[in-house]
JSON list of C-alpha atoms in Angstrom, two decimals:
[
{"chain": "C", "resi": 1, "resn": "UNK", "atom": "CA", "xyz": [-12.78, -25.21, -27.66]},
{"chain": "C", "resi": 2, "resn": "UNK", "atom": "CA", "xyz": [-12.58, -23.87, -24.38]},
{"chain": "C", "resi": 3, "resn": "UNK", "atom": "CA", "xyz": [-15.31, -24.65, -21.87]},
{"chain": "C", "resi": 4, "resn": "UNK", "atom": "CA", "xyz": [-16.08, -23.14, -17.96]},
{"chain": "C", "resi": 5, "resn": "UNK", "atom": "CA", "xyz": [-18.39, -25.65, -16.09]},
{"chain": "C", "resi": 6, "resn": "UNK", "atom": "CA", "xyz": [-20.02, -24.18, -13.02]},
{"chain": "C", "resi": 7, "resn": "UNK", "atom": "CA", "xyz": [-21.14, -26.62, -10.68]},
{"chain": "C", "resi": 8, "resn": "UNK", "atom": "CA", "xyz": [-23.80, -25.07, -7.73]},
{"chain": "C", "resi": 9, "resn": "UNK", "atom": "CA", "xyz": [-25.41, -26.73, -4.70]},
{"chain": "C", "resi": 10, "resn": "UNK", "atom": "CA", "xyz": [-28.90, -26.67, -5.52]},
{"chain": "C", "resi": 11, "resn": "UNK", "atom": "CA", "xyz": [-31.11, -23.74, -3.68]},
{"chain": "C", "resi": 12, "resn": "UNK", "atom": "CA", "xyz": [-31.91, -25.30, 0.01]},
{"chain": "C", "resi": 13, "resn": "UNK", "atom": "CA", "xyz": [-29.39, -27.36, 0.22]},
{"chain": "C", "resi": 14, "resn": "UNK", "atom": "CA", "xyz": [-27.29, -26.88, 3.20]},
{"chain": "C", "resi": 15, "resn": "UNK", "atom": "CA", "xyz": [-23.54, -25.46, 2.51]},
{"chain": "C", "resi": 16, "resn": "UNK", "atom": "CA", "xyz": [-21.12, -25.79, 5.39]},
{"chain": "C", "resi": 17, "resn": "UNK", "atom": "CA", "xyz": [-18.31, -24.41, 3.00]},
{"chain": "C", "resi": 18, "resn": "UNK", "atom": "CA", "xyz": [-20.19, -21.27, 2.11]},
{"chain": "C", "resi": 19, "resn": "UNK", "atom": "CA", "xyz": [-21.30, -21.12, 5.90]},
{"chain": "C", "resi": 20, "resn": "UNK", "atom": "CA", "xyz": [-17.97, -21.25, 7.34]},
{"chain": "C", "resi": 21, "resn": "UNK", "atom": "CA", "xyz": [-16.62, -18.49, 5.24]},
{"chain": "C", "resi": 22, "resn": "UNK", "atom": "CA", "xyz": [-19.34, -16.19, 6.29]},
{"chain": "C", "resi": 23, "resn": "UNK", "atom": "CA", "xyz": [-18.81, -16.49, 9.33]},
{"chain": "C", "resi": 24, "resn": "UNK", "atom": "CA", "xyz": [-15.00, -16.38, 8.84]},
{"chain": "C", "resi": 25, "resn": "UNK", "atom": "CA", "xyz": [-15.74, -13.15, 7.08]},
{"chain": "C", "resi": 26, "resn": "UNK", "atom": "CA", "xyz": [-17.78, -12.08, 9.92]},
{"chain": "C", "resi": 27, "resn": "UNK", "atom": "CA", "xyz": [-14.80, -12.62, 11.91]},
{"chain": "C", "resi": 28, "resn": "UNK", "atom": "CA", "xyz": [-12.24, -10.59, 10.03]},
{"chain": "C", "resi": 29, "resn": "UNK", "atom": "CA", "xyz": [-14.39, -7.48, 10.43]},
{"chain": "C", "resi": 30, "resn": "UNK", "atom": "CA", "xyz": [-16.21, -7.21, 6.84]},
{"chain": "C", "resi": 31, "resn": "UNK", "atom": "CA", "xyz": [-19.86, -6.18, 7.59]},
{"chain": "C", "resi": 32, "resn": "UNK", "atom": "CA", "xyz": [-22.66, -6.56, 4.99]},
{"chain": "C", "resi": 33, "resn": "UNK", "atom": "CA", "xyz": [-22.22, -9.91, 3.75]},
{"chain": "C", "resi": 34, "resn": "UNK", "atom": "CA", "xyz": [-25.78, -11.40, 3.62]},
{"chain": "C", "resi": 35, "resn": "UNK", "atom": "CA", "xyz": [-25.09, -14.76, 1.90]},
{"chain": "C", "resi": 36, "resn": "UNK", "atom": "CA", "xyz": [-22.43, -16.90, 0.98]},
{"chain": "C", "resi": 37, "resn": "UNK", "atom": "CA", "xyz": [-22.52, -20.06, -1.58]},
{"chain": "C", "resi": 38, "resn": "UNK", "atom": "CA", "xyz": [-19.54, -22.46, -2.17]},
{"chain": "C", "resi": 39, "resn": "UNK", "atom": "CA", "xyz": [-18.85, -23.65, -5.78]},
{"chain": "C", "resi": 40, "resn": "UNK", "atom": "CA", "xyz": [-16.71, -25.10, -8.33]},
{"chain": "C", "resi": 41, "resn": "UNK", "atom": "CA", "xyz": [-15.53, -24.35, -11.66]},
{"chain": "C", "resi": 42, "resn": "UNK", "atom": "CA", "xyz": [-13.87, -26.63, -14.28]},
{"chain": "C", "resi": 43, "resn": "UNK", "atom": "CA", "xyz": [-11.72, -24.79, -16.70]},
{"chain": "C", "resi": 44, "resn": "UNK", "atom": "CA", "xyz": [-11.41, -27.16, -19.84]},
{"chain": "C", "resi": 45, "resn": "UNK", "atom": "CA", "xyz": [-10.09, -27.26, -23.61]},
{"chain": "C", "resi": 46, "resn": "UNK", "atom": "CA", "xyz": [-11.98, -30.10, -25.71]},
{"chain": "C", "resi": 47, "resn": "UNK", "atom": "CA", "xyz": [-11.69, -31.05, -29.44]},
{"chain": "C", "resi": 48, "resn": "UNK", "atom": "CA", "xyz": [-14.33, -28.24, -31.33]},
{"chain": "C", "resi": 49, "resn": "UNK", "atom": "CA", "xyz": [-15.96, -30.75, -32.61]},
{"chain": "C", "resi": 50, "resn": "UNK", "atom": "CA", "xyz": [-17.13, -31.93, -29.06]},
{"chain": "C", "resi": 51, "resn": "UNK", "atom": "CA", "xyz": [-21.35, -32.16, -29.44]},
{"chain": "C", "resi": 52, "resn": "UNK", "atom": "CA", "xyz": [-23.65, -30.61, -26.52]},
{"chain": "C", "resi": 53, "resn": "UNK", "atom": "CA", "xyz": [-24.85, -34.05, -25.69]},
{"chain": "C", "resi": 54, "resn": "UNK", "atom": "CA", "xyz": [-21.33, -35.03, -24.54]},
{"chain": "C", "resi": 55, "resn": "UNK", "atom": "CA", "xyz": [-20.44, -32.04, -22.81]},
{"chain": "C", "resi": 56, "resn": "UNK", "atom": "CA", "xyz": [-24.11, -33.38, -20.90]},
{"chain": "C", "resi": 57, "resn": "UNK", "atom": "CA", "xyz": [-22.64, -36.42, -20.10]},
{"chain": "C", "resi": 58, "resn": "UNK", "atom": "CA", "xyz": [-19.47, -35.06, -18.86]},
{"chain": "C", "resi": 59, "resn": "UNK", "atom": "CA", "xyz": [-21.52, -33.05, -16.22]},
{"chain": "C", "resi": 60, "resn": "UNK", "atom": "CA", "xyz": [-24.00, -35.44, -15.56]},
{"chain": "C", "resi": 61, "resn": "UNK", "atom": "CA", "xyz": [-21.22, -38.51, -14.85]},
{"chain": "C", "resi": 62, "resn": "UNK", "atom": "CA", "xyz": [-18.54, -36.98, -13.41]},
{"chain": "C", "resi": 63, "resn": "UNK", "atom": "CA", "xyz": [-18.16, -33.26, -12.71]},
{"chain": "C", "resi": 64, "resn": "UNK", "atom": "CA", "xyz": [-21.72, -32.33, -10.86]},
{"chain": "C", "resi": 65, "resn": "UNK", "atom": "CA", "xyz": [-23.77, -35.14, -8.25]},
{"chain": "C", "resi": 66, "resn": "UNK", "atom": "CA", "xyz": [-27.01, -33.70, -9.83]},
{"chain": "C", "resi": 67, "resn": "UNK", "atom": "CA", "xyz": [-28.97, -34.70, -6.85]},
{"chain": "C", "resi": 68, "resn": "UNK", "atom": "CA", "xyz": [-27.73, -31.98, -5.12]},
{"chain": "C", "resi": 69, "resn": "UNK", "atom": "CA", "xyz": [-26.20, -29.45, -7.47]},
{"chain": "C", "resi": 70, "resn": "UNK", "atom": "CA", "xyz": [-26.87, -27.54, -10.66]},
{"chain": "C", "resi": 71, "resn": "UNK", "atom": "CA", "xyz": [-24.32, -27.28, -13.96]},
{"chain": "C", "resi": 72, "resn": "UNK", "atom": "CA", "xyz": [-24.16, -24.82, -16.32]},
{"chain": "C", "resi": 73, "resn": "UNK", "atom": "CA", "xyz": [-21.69, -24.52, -19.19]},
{"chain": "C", "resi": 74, "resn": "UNK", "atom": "CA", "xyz": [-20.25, -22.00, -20.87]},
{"chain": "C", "resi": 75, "resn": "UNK", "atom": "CA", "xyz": [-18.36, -22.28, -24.20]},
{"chain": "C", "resi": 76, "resn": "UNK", "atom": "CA", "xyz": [-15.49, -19.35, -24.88]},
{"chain": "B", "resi": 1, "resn": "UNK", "atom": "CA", "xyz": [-25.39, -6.71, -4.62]},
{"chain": "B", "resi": 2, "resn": "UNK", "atom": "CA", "xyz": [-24.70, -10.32, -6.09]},
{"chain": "B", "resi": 3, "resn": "UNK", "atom": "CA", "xyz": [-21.18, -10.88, -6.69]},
{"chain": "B", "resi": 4, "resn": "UNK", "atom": "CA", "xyz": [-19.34, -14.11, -8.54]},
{"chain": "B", "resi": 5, "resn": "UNK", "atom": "CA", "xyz": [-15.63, -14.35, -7.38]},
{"chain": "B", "resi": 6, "resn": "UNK", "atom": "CA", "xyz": [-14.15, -17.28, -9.28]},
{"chain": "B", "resi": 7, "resn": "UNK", "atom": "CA", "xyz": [-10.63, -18.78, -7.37]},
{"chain": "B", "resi": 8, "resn": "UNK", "atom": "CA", "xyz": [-8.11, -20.99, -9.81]},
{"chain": "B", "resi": 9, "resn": "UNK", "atom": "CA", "xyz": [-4.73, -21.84, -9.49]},
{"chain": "B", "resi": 10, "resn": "UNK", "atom": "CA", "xyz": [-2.40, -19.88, -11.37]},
{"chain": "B", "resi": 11, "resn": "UNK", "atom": "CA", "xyz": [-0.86, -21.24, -14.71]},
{"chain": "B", "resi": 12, "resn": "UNK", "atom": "CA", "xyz": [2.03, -23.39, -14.01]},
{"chain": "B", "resi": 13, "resn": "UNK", "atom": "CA", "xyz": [0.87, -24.72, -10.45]},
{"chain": "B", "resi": 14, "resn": "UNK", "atom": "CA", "xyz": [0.32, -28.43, -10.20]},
{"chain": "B", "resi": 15, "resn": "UNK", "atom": "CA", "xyz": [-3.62, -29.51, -10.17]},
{"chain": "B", "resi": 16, "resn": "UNK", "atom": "CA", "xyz": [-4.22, -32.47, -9.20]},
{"chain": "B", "resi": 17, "resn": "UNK", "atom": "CA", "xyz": [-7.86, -32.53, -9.39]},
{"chain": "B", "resi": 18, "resn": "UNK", "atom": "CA", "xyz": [-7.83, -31.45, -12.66]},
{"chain": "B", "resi": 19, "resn": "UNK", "atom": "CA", "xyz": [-5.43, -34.44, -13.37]},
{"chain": "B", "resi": 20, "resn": "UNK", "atom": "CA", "xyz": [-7.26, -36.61, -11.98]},
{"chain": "B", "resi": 21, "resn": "UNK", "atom": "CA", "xyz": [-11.05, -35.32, -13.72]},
{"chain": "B", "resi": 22, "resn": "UNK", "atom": "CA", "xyz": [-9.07, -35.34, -17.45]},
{"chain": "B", "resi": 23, "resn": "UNK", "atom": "CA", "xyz": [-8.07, -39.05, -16.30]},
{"chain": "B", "resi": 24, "resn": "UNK", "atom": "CA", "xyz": [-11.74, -39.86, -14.77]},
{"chain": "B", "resi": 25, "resn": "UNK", "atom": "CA", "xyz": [-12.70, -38.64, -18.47]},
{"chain": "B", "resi": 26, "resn": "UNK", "atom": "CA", "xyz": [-10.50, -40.84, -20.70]},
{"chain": "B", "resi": 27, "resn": "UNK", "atom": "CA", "xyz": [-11.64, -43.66, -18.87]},
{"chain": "B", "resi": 28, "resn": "UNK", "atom": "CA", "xyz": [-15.42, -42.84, -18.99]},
{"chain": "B", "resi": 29, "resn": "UNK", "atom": "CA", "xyz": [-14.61, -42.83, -22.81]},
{"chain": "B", "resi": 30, "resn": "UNK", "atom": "CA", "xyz": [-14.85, -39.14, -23.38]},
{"chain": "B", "resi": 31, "resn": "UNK", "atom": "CA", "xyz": [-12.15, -38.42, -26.08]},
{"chain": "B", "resi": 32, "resn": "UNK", "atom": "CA", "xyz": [-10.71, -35.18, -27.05]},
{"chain": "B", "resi": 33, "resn": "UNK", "atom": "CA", "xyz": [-10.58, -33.69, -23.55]},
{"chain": "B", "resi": 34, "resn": "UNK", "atom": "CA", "xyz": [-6.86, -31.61, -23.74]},
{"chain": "B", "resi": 35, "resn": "UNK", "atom": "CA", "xyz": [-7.11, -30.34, -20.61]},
{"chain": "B", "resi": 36, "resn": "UNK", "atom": "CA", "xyz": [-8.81, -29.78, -16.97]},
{"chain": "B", "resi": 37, "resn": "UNK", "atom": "CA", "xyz": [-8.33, -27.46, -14.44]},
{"chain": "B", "resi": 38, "resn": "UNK", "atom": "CA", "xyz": [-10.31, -26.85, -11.00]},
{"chain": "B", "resi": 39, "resn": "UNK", "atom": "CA", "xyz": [-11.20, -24.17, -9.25]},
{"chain": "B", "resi": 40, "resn": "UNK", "atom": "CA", "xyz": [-14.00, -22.88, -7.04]},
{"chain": "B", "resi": 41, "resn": "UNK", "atom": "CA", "xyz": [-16.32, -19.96, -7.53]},
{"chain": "B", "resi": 42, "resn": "UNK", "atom": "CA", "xyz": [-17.90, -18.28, -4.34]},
{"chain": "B", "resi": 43, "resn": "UNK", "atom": "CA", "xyz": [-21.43, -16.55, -4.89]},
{"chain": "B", "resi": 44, "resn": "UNK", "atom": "CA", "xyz": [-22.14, -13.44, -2.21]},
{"chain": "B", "resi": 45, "resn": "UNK", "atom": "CA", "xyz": [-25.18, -11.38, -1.42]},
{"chain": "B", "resi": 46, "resn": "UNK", "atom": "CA", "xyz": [-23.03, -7.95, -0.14]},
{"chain": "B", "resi": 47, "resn": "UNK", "atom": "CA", "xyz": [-24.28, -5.11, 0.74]},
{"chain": "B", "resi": 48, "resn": "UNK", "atom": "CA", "xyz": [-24.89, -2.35, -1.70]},
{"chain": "B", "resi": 49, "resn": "UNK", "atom": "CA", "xyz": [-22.27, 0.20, -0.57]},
{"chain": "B", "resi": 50, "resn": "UNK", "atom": "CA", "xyz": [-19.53, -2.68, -0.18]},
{"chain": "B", "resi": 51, "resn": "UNK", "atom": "CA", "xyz": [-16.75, -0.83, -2.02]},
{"chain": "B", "resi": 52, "resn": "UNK", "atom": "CA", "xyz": [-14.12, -2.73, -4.44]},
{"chain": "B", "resi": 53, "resn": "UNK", "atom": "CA", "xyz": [-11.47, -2.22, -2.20]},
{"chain": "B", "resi": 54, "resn": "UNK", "atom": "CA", "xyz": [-13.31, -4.35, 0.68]},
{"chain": "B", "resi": 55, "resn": "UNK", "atom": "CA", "xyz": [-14.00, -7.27, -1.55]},
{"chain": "B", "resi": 56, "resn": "UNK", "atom": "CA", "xyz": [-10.43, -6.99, -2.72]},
{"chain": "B", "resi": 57, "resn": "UNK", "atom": "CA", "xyz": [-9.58, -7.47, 0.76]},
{"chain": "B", "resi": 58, "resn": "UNK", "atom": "CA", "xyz": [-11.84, -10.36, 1.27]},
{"chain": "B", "resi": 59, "resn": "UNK", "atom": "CA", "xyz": [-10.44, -12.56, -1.50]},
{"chain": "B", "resi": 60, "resn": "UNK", "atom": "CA", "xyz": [-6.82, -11.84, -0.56]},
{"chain": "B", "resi": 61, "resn": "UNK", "atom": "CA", "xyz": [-7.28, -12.60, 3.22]},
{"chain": "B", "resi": 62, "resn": "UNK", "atom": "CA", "xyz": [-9.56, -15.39, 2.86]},
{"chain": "B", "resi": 63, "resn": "UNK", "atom": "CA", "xyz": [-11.03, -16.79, -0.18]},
{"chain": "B", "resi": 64, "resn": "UNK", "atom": "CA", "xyz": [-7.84, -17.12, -2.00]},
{"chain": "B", "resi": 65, "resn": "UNK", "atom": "CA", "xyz": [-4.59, -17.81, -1.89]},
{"chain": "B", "resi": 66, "resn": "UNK", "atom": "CA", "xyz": [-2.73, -15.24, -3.99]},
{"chain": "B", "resi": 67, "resn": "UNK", "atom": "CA", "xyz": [0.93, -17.13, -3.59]},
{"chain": "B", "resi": 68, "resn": "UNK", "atom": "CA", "xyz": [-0.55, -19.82, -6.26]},
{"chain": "B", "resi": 69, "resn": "UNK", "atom": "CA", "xyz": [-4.34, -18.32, -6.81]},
{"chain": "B", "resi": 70, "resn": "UNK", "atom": "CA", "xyz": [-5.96, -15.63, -8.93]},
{"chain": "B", "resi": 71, "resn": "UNK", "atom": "CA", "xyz": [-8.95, -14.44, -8.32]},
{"chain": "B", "resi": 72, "resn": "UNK", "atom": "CA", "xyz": [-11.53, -12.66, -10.58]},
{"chain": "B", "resi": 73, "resn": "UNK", "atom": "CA", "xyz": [-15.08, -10.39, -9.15]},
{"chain": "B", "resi": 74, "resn": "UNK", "atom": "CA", "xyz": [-17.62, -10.16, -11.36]},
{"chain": "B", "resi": 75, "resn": "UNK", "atom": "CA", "xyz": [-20.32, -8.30, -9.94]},
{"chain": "B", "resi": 76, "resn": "UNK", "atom": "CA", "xyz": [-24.19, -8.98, -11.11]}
]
């Protein structure tokens, strides 16, 4: 089974990397960017018989620091 | 317009972060996990009229690396 994992920072909380790239955009002449967020995605292929809960865990030990960011998984 | 541009390595080049998450995983006792790989997703607020061939531009001059990147824009 595969599975994408976005990880987000939470809403308010500050995000240098996203900050420095609008600005960089800024920079390189492309108007009309309001907002820019930084994330990551984990591309990976578990046994199909992996259960919701552990996927959970996965996210919750490892992959996203929930104190600060959001998870959301998506089976394809 | 909201747009999701997702950055991961192209098949074939090295990821060490993924490596090193599928071993993190084995030894947090999560079996069954074939395979990781990381990338990053960047969330933007454009403007409406920003036309396909600007964001193309911004992804290949700065949010990704085409020599060992893809890139994909989904727009929402």
């Amino acid at each position: 089974m595969k599975l994408q994992i976005f990880v987000t920072l939470k809403p308010g909380v500050l995000d240098p990397q996203g900050r420095a790239i609008h600005h960089a955009l800024g920079s390189l002449g492309f108007a009309g960017v309001d907002d820019v967020r930084a994330g990551k995605v984990f591309e990976m292929e578990v046994a199909d018989n992996t259960d919701d809960a552990a996927i959970d865990a996965m996210c919750r030990q490892l992959l996203a620091n929930t104190v600060i960011e959001n998870y959301r998984v998506v089976k394809a």
